[in-house]
PDB file of C-alpha atoms in Angstrom:
ATOM      1  CA  MET A   1      -6.841   4.942 -17.611  1.00 46.00           C
ATOM      2  CA  ASP A   2      -6.297   8.239 -16.330  1.00 60.00           C
ATOM      3  CA  GLY A   3      -2.834   8.865 -16.641  1.00 75.00           C
ATOM      4  CA  LEU A   4       1.210   8.245 -16.047  1.00 84.00           C
ATOM      5  CA  VAL A   5       2.171   8.796 -11.984  1.00 85.00           C
ATOM      6  CA  GLU A   6       6.348   8.360 -12.163  1.00 88.00           C
ATOM      7  CA  PHE A   7       8.346   7.266  -8.819  1.00 88.00           C
ATOM      8  CA  LYS A   8      12.294   7.735  -8.418  1.00 91.00           C
ATOM      9  CA  THR A   9      12.907   5.077  -6.281  1.00 92.00           C
ATOM     10  CA  ASP A  10      15.759   6.514  -3.731  1.00 93.00           C
ATOM     11  CA  ASP A  11      18.617   5.333  -5.932  1.00 93.00           C
ATOM     12  CA  GLY A  12      17.500   6.593  -8.874  1.00 92.00           C
ATOM     13  CA  ALA A  13      15.264   4.611 -10.393  1.00 92.00           C
ATOM     14  CA  VAL A  14      11.954   5.816 -11.391  1.00 90.00           C
ATOM     15  CA  VAL A  15       9.241   3.995 -11.786  1.00 88.00           C
ATOM     16  CA  SER A  16       5.945   4.043 -14.324  1.00 87.00           C
ATOM     17  CA  VAL A  17       2.266   3.453 -12.144  1.00 84.00           C
ATOM     18  CA  GLU A  18      -0.681   3.960 -13.884  1.00 81.00           C
ATOM     19  CA  ALA A  19      -2.786   6.472 -11.326  1.00 69.00           C
ATOM     20  CA  VAL A  20      -5.894   7.360 -11.358  1.00 61.00           C
ATOM     21  CA  ALA A  21      -7.370  11.176 -10.862  1.00 60.00           C
ATOM     22  CA  GLU A  22      -8.560  11.733  -7.099  1.00 57.00           C
ATOM     23  CA  GLY A  23     -10.970  14.639  -7.267  1.00 58.00           C
ATOM     24  CA  ARG A  24     -10.425  17.177  -5.229  1.00 55.00           C
ATOM     25  CA  PRO A  25     -11.325  20.118  -5.365  1.00 54.00           C
ATOM     26  CA  GLY A  26      -7.852  22.735  -5.410  1.00 48.00           C
ATOM     27  CA  SER A  27      -4.331  22.948  -7.278  1.00 43.00           C
ATOM     28  CA  ARG A  28      -3.337  20.319  -9.272  1.00 50.00           C
ATOM     29  CA  LEU A  29      -0.812  18.345 -11.538  1.00 51.00           C
ATOM     30  CA  VAL A  30       0.307  19.469 -14.706  1.00 52.00           C
ATOM     31  CA  ALA A  31       0.539  15.887 -16.658  1.00 53.00           C
ATOM     32  CA  ARG A  32       3.466  16.450 -19.852  1.00 52.00           C
ATOM     33  CA  GLY A  33       2.590  15.786 -23.260  1.00 58.00           C
ATOM     34  CA  ASP A  34       2.074  12.503 -23.070  1.00 63.00           C
ATOM     35  CA  GLY A  35       0.116  12.267 -19.329  1.00 64.00           C
ATOM     36  CA  THR A  36       2.955  11.890 -17.500  1.00 82.00           C
ATOM     37  CA  VAL A  37       3.057  13.385 -14.108  1.00 83.00           C
ATOM     38  CA  GLN A  38       5.682  13.508 -11.528  1.00 84.00           C
ATOM     39  CA  ALA A  39       5.077  12.509  -7.735  1.00 84.00           C
ATOM     40  CA  ALA A  40       6.311  14.674  -5.189  1.00 83.00           C
ATOM     41  CA  ARG A  41       8.209  11.898  -2.934  1.00 87.00           C
ATOM     42  CA  THR A  42       9.703   9.312  -4.142  1.00 89.00           C
ATOM     43  CA  PHE A  43       8.597   5.654  -4.576  1.00 89.00           C
ATOM     44  CA  GLU A  44       9.254   3.913  -0.734  1.00 91.00           C
ATOM     45  CA  GLY A  45       8.101   7.713   0.694  1.00 90.00           C
ATOM     46  CA  ALA A  46       4.835   6.810  -1.405  1.00 87.00           C
ATOM     47  CA  LEU A  47       4.892   3.448   0.853  1.00 88.00           C
ATOM     48  CA  GLU A  48       5.720   4.912   3.734  1.00 90.00           C
ATOM     49  CA  GLY A  49       2.168   5.475   4.861  1.00 87.00           C
ATOM     50  CA  VAL A  50       1.160   1.160   4.075  1.00 86.00           C
ATOM     51  CA  ARG A  51       3.964  -0.053   5.611  1.00 89.00           C
ATOM     52  CA  ALA A  52       3.337   1.435   9.431  1.00 90.00           C
ATOM     53  CA  ALA A  53      -0.168  -0.333   9.085  1.00 87.00           C
ATOM     54  CA  ALA A  54       1.328  -3.623   7.702  1.00 88.00           C
ATOM     55  CA  GLU A  55       3.372  -2.924  10.944  1.00 90.00           C
ATOM     56  CA  SER A  56      -0.027  -2.239  12.927  1.00 90.00           C
ATOM     57  CA  ALA A  57      -1.334  -4.185  11.970  1.00 86.00           C
ATOM     58  CA  LEU A  58       0.740  -7.175  12.289  1.00 87.00           C
ATOM     59  CA  ARG A  59       1.942  -5.978  16.050  1.00 87.00           C
ATOM     60  CA  VAL A  60      -2.507  -6.551  16.555  1.00 87.00           C
ATOM     61  CA  PHE A  61      -2.233 -10.086  15.626  1.00 86.00           C
ATOM     62  CA  ARG A  62       0.955 -11.615  16.598  1.00 83.00           C
ATOM     63  CA  ASP A  63       0.576 -10.239  20.698  1.00 83.00           C
ATOM     64  CA  GLY A  64      -3.197 -11.621  22.716  1.00 78.00           C
ATOM     65  CA  THR A  65      -3.818 -15.448  23.517  1.00 84.00           C
ATOM     66  CA  LEU A  66      -4.522 -16.385  18.815  1.00 82.00           C
ATOM     67  CA  ARG A  67      -0.288 -16.002  17.933  1.00 84.00           C
ATOM     68  CA  PRO A  68      -0.365 -17.761  15.467  1.00 89.00           C
ATOM     69  CA  ASP A  69       2.242 -19.481  12.529  1.00 90.00           C
ATOM     70  CA  GLY A  70       2.374 -17.133  10.221  1.00 90.00           C
ATOM     71  CA  VAL A  71       0.055 -13.771   9.435  1.00 89.00           C
ATOM     72  CA  GLU A  72      -0.164 -12.613   5.754  1.00 91.00           C
ATOM     73  CA  ILE A  73      -2.053  -8.713   4.873  1.00 88.00           C
ATOM     74  CA  GLU A  74      -3.247  -7.747   2.126  1.00 87.00           C
ATOM     75  CA  PHE A  75      -4.166  -4.268   1.574  1.00 82.00           C
ATOM     76  CA  GLY A  76      -4.857  -3.491  -1.967  1.00 82.00           C
ATOM     77  CA  VAL A  77      -3.004   0.320  -2.955  1.00 81.00           C
ATOM     78  CA  LYS A  78      -3.509   2.905  -4.923  1.00 79.00           C
ATOM     79  CA  LEU A  79      -1.274   4.953  -6.426  1.00 78.00           C
ATOM     80  CA  SER A  80      -1.427   9.624  -6.349  1.00 76.00           C
ATOM     81  CA  ALA A  81       1.485  12.409  -7.062  1.00 76.00           C
ATOM     82  CA  GLU A  82       0.186  14.307  -4.271  1.00 75.00           C
ATOM     83  CA  THR A  83      -0.532  12.145  -1.277  1.00 76.00           C
ATOM     84  CA  GLY A  84       1.177   8.794  -1.779  1.00 78.00           C
ATOM     85  CA  ALA A  85      -0.254   5.705  -1.932  1.00 77.00           C
ATOM     86  CA  ILE A  86      -3.534   4.900  -0.210  1.00 74.00           C
ATOM     87  CA  ILE A  87      -5.096   1.609   0.925  1.00 72.00           C
ATOM     88  CA  ALA A  88      -7.501   1.177  -1.727  1.00 71.00           C
ATOM     89  CA  LYS A  89     -11.504   0.982  -1.103  1.00 66.00           C
ATOM     90  CA  GLY A  90     -12.154  -2.548  -2.685  1.00 60.00           C
ATOM     91  CA  THR A  91     -15.776  -4.439  -2.693  1.00 52.00           C
ATOM     92  CA  ALA A  92     -16.773  -3.490   1.025  1.00 51.00           C
ATOM     93  CA  GLU A  93     -16.459  -0.098   2.830  1.00 55.00           C
ATOM     94  CA  GLY A  94     -12.103  -1.367   2.193  1.00 58.00           C
ATOM     95  CA  HIS A  95      -9.640  -3.418   0.998  1.00 67.00           C
ATOM     96  CA  LEU A  96      -7.606  -5.436   3.313  1.00 77.00           C
ATOM     97  CA  ILE A  97      -7.424  -9.312   3.851  1.00 84.00           C
ATOM     98  CA  VAL A  98      -6.275 -10.536   6.788  1.00 86.00           C
ATOM     99  CA  ARG A  99      -5.315 -14.482   6.678  1.00 90.00           C
ATOM    100  CA  LEU A 100      -3.907 -16.377  10.126  1.00 91.00           C
ATOM    101  CA  THR A 101      -2.425 -19.685   9.828  1.00 93.00           C
ATOM    102  CA  TRP A 102      -1.623 -21.930  12.398  1.00 91.00           C
ATOM    103  CA  SER A 103       0.139 -25.254  12.447  1.00 90.00           C
ATOM    104  CA  PRO A 104      -1.124 -28.541  13.995  1.00 85.00           C
ATOM    105  CA  SER A 105       0.594 -29.524  17.424  1.00 79.00           C
ATOM    106  CA  PRO A 106       3.702 -32.338  16.753  1.00 76.00           C
ATOM    107  CA  THR A 107       2.416 -35.582  18.097  1.00 71.00           C
ATOM    108  CA  SER A 108       3.833 -37.519  20.830  1.00 57.00           C
TER     109      SER A 108
END
């Protein structure tokens, strides 16, 4: 484990998550003695980009000719104290799973 990042929610609760170091050059956050780092934004703010990505993906799959009855989108997400939520790289180039479902048409 690289350390913990504490995010505060909009209602003041604390969410601690395991986080990996980003390894970017320049300044870095300093952890407390127990290895915990305070996040620069709220938990909701950190997830805002992932929410926007999900909304965009849903628009793509709901519009057009496919017209599925259901759409499931799965993102792998990493949390960082500085960046917030990052769509995680999986075994391929990125981690995104999309499932489209259709119900059989009722027969008359």
